[in-house]
GROMACS .gro file of C-alpha atoms in nm:
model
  308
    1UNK     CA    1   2.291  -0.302  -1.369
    2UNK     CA    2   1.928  -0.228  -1.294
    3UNK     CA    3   1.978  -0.316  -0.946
    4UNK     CA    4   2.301  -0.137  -0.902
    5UNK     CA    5   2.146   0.198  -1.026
    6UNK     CA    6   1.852   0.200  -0.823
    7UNK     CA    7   2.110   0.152  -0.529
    8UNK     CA    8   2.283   0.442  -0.629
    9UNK     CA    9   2.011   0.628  -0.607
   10UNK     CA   10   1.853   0.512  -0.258
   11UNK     CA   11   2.291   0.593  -0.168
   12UNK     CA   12   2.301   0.933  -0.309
   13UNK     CA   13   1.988   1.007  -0.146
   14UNK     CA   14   2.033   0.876   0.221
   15UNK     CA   15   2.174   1.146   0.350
   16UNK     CA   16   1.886   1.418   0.278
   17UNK     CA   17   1.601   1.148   0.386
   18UNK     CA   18   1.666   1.213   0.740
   19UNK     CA   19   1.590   1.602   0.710
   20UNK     CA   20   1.304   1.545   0.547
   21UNK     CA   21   1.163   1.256   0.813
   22UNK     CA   22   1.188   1.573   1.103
   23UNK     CA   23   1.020   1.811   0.874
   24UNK     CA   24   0.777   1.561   0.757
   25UNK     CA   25   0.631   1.496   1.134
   26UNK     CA   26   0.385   1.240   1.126
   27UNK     CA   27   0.084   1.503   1.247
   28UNK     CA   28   0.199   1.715   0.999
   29UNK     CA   29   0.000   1.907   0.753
   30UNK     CA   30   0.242   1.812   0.485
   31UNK     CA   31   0.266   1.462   0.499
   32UNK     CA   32  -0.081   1.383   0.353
   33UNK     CA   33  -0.201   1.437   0.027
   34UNK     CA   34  -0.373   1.787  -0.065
   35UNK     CA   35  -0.706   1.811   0.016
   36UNK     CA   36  -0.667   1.490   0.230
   37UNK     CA   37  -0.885   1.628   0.522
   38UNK     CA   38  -1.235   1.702   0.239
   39UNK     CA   39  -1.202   1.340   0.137
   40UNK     CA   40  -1.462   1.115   0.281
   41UNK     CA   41  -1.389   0.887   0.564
   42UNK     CA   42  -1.529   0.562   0.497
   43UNK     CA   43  -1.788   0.438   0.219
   44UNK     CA   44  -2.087   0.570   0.386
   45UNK     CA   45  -1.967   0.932   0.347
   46UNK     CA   46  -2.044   0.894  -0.047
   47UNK     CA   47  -2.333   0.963  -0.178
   48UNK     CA   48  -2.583   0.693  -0.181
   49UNK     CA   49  -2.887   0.664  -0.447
   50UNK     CA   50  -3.103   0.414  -0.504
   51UNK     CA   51  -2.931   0.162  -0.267
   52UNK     CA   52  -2.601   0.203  -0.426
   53UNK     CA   53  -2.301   0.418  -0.303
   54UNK     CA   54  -2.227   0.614  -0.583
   55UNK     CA   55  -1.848   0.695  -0.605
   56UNK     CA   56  -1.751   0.966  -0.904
   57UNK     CA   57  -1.392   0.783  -1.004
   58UNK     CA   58  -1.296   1.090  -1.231
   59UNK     CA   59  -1.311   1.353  -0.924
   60UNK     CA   60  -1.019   1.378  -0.706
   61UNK     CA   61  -1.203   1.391  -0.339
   62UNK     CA   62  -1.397   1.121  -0.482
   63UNK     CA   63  -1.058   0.870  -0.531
   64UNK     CA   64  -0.899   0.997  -0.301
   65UNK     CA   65  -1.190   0.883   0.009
   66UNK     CA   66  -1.149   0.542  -0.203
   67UNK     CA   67  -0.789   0.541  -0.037
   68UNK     CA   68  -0.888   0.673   0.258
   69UNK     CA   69  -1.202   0.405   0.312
   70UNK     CA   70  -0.917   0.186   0.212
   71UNK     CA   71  -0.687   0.308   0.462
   72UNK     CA   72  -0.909   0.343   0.807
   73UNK     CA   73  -1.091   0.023   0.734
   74UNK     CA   74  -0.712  -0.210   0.713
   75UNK     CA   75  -0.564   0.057   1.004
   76UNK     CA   76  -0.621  -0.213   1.321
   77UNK     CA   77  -0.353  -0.433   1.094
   78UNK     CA   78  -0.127  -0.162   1.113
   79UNK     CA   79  -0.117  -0.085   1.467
   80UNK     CA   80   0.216  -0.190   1.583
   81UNK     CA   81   0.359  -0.042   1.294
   82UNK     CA   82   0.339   0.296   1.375
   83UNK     CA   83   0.136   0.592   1.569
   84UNK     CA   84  -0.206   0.699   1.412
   85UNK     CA   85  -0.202   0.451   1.116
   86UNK     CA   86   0.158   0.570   0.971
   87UNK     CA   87   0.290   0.225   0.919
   88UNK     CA   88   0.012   0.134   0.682
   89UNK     CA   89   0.254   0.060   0.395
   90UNK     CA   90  -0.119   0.123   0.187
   91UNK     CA   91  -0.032   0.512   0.221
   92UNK     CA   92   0.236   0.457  -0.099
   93UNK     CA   93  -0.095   0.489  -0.313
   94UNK     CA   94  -0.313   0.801  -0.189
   95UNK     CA   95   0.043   0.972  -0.163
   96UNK     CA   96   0.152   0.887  -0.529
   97UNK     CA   97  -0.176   1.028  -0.625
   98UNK     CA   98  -0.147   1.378  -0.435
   99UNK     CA   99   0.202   1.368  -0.608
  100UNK     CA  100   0.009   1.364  -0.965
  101UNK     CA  101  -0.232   1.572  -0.818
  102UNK     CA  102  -0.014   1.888  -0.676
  103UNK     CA  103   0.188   1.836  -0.978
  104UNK     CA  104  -0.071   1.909  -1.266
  105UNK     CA  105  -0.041   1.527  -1.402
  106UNK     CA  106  -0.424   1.515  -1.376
  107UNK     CA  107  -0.528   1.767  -1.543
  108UNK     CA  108  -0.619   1.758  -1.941
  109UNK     CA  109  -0.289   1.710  -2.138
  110UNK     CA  110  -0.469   1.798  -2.482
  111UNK     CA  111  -0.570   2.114  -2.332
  112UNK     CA  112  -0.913   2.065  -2.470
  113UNK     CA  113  -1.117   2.096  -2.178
  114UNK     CA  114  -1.057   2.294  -1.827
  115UNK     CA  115  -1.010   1.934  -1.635
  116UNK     CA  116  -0.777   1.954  -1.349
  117UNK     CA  117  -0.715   2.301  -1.368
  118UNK     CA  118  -0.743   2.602  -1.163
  119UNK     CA  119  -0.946   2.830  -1.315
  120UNK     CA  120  -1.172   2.532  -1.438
  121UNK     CA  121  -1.283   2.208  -1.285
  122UNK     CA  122  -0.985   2.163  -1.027
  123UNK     CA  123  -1.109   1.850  -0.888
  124UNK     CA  124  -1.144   1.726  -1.250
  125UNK     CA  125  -0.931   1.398  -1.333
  126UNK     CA  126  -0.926   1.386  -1.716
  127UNK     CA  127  -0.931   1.072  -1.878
  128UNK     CA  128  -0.664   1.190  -2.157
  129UNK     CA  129  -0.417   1.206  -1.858
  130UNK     CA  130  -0.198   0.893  -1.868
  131UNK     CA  131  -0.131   0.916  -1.545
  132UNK     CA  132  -0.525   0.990  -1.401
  133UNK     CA  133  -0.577   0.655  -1.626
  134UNK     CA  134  -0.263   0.444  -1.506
  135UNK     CA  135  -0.408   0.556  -1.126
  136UNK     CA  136  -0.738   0.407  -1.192
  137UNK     CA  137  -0.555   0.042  -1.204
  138UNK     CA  138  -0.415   0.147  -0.821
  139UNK     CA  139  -0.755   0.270  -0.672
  140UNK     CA  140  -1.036   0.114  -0.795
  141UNK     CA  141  -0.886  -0.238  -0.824
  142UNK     CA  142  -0.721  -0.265  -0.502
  143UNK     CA  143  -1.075  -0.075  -0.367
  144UNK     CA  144  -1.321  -0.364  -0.556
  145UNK     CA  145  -1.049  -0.613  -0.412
  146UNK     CA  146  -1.064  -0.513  -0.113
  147UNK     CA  147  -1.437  -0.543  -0.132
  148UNK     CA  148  -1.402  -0.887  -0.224
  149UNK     CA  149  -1.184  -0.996   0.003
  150UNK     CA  150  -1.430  -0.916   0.303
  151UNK     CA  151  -1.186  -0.601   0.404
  152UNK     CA  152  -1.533  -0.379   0.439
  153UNK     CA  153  -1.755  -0.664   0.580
  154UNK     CA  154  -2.101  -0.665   0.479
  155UNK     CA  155  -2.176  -0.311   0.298
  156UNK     CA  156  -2.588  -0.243   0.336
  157UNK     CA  157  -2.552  -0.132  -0.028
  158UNK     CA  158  -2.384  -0.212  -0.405
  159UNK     CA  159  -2.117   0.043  -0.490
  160UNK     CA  160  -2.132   0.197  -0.836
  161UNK     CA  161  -1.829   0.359  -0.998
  162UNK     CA  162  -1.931   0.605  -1.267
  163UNK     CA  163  -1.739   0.596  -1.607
  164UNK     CA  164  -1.551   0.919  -1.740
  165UNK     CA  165  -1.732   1.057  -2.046
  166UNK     CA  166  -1.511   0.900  -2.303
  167UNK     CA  167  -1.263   0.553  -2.306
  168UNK     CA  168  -1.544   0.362  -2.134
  169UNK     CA  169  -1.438   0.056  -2.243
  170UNK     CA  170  -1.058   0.104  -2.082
  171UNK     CA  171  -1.233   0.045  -1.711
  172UNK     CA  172  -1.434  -0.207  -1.548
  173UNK     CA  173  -1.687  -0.052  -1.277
  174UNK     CA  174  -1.785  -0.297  -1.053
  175UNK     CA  175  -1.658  -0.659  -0.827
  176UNK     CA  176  -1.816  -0.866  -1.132
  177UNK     CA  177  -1.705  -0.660  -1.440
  178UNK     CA  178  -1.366  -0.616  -1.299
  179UNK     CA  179  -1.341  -1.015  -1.241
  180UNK     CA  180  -1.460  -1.118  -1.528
  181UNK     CA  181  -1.215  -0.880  -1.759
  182UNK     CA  182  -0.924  -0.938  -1.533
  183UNK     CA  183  -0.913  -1.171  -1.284
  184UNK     CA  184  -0.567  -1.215  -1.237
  185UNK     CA  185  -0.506  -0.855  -1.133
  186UNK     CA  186  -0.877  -0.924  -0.908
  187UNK     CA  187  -0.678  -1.230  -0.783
  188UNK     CA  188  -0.352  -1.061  -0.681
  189UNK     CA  189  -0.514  -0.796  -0.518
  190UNK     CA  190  -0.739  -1.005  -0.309
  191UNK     CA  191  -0.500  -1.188  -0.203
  192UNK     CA  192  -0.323  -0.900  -0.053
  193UNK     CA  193  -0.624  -0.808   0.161
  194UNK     CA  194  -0.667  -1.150   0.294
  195UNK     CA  195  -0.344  -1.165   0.384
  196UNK     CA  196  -0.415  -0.873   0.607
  197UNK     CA  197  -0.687  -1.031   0.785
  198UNK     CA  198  -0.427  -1.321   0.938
  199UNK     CA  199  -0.388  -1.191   1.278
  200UNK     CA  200  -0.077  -1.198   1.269
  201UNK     CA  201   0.089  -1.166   0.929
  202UNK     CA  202   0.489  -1.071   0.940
  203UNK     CA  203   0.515  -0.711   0.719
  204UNK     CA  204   0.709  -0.862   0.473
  205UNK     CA  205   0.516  -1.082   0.336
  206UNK     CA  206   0.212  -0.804   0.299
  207UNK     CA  207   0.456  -0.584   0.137
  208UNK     CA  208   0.511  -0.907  -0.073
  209UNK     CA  209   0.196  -0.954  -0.175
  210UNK     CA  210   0.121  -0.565  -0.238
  211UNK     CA  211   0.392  -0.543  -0.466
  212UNK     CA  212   0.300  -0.808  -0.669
  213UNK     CA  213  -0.058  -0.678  -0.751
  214UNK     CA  214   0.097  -0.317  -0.760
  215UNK     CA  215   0.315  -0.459  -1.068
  216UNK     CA  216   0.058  -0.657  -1.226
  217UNK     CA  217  -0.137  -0.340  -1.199
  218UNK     CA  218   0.077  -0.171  -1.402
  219UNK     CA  219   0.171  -0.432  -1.631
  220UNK     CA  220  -0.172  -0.474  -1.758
  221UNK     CA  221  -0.240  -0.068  -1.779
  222UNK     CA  222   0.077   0.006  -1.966
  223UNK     CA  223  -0.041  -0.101  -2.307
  224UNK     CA  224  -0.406   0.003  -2.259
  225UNK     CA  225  -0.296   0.361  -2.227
  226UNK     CA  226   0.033   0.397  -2.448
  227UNK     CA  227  -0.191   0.655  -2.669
  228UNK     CA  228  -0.290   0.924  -2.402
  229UNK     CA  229   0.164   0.932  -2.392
  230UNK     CA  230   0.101   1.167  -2.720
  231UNK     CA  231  -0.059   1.445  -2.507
  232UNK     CA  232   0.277   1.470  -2.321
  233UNK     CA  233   0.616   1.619  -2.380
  234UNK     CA  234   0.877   1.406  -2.514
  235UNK     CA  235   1.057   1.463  -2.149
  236UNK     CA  236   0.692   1.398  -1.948
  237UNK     CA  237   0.598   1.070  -2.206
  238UNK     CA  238   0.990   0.900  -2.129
  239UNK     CA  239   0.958   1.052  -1.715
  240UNK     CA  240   0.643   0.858  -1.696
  241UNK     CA  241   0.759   0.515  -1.892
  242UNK     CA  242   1.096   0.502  -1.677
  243UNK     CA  243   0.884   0.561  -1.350
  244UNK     CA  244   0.622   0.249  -1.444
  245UNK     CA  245   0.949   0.080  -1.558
  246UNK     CA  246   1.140   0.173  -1.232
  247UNK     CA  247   0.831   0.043  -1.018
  248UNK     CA  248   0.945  -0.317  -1.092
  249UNK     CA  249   1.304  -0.301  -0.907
  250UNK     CA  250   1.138  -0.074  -0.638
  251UNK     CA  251   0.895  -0.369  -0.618
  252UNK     CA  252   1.181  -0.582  -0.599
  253UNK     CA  253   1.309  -0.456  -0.300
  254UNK     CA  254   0.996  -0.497  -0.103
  255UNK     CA  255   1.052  -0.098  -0.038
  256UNK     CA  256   0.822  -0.007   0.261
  257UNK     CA  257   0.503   0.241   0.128
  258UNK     CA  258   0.436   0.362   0.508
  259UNK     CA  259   0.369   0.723   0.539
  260UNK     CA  260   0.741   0.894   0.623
  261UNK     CA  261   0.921   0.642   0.426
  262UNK     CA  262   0.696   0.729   0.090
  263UNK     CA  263   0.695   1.087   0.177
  264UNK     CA  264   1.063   1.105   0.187
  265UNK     CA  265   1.108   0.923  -0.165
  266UNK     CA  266   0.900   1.139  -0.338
  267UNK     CA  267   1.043   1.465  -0.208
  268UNK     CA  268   1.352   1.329  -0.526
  269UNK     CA  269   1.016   1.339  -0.743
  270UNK     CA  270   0.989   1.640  -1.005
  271UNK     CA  271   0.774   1.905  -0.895
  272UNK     CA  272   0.648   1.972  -1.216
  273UNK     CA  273   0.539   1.835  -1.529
  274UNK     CA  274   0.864   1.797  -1.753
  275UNK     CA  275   0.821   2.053  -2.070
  276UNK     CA  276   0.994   2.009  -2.408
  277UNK     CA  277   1.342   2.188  -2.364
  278UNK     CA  278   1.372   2.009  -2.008
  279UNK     CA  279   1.733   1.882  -2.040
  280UNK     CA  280   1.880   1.620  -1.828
  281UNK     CA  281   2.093   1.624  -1.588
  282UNK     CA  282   2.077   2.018  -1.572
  283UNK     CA  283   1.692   2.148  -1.525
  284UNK     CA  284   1.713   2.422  -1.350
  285UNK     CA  285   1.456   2.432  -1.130
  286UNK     CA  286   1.520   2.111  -1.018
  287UNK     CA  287   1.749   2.005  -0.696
  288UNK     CA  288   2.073   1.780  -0.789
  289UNK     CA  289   1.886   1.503  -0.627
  290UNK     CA  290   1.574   1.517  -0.860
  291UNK     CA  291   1.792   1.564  -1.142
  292UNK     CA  292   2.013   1.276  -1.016
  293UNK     CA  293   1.680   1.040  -0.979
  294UNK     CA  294   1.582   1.137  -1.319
  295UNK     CA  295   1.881   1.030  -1.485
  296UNK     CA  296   1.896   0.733  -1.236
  297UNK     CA  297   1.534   0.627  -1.371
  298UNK     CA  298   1.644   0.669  -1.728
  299UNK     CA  299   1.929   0.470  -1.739
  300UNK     CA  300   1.754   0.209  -1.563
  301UNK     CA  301   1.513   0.180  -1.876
  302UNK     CA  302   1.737   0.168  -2.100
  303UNK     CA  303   1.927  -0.116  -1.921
  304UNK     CA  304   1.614  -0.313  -1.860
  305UNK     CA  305   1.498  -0.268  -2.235
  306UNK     CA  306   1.893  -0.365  -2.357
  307UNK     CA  307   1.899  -0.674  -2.218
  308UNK     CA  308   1.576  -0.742  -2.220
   0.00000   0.00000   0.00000
């Protein structure tokens, strides 16, 4: 059943990906994530202090140069894959996050402080946000993995990650911490970025291996962060388990994370948080084809939980 909905969906949807591939050209301005062009390039564009690059993981130019170092240093695997780095299937993650970020999923749920919003700290990524916390399993693991794995070569300096103010404990911070809390998700993504450096590895099996750690990723966040779900609407809270939920048969399909093929999935993404009162399959401000996904998504939970 789980299968046969997410079919349905990828079906339904066919016919509006190819309108959004012309609009979505790959020089466009819209195809990247917001504020993609302020991020730094490469690791040496952080600041560095006392011999360490010093990456803020809680500010959104901050992660989002993570993906980008990420990005422009595993580009010459990518080449035959598409012009100016566009087959990099690594764009599904910076893209996902410029999703979360356009969308107000970073900001502070509680509405305690002015995190992540406009007329406060806009760049802020709260640590109450289930989703800013979730993302910190895709960036700074696959980042210290990638470290690991040689992807960077020899870096002249350490990297430190700062810690948000609260939930310390939730992260690890650097190669060694991160290893020695959860080396199977260090493993898995490691293994990904070695399989990059083959010369000549067949797509597959990279999208393969990057699904794998992307679902042990989330596997191993899920329960650390089922709290921060309480800041949420009922609609956002169930949106956001059916999506981590749905990642598993998206995974299953090896679905390519390249740059048009990721943009075009999300445009069937809401565009919004989901408030209380948000009624599926009729919100209003919604296309038929988000609402469609939506439902798609939720039924696909419910399957998976029913039969276990």
């Amino acid at each position: 059943f789980g299968i046969h909905a997410l079919l349905v969906v990828t079906v339904t949807l066919s016919p509006v990906t190819a309108a959004v591939q012309s609009e979505n050209d790959v020089t466009g301005e819209g195809a990247y994530p917001p504020l993609w062009d302020l991020a730094p390039e490469n690791l040496l564009d952080f600041p560095i202090k006392d011999n360490k690059i010093v990456i803020n993981a809680w500010n959104y130019r901050d992660r989002l140069g993570v993906y980008k170092s990420l990005l422009n240093a595993s580009a010459k695997y990518f080449v035959a894959f598409g012009p100016q780095n566009s087959g990099n299937i690594l764009w599904g993650l910076p893209l996902q996050h410029g999703w979360q970020f356009r969308t107000g999923r970073l900001a502070d749920p509680s509405g305690v402080t002015s995190c992540g919003y406009e007329n406060g700290e806009l760049l802020c990524l709260s640590v109450r946000s289930w989703w800013s916390c979730m993302n910190y399993y895709l960036a700074f693991i696959p980042f210290l993995g990638a470290v690991e794995a040689g992807l960077f070569g020899q870096l002249p300096y350490e990297i430190e990650i700062l810690p948000p103010e609260e939930q310390k404990d939730d992260f690890c911070y650097s190669v060694k911490d991160c290893w020695s809390r959860m080396p199977k998700l260090m493993d898995d993504w490691k293994a990904f970025f070695e399989v990059n450096n083959f010369s000549s590895f067949k797509l597959d099996d990279a999208l393969g291996f990057m699904w794998k750690a992307h679902t042990t990723s989330i596997a191993y966040a899920l329960p650390k962060f089922q709290d921060c779900l309480k800041y949420l609407s009922d609609p956002e809270a169930n949106f956001g388990e059916d999506w981590a939920n749905a990642v598993d048969f998206i995974a299953a399909t090896h679905f390519s994370t390249d740059l048009l093929t990721t943009n075009d999935f999300q445009a069937f993404l809401p565009q919004r948080m989901l408030v209380e009162g948000d009624v599926l399959p009729s919100i209003s401000d919604f296309s038929p084809e988000q609402n469609k996904v939506l439902v798609s998504l939720r039924a696909l939970h419910k399957a998976n939980k029913l039969t276990g």
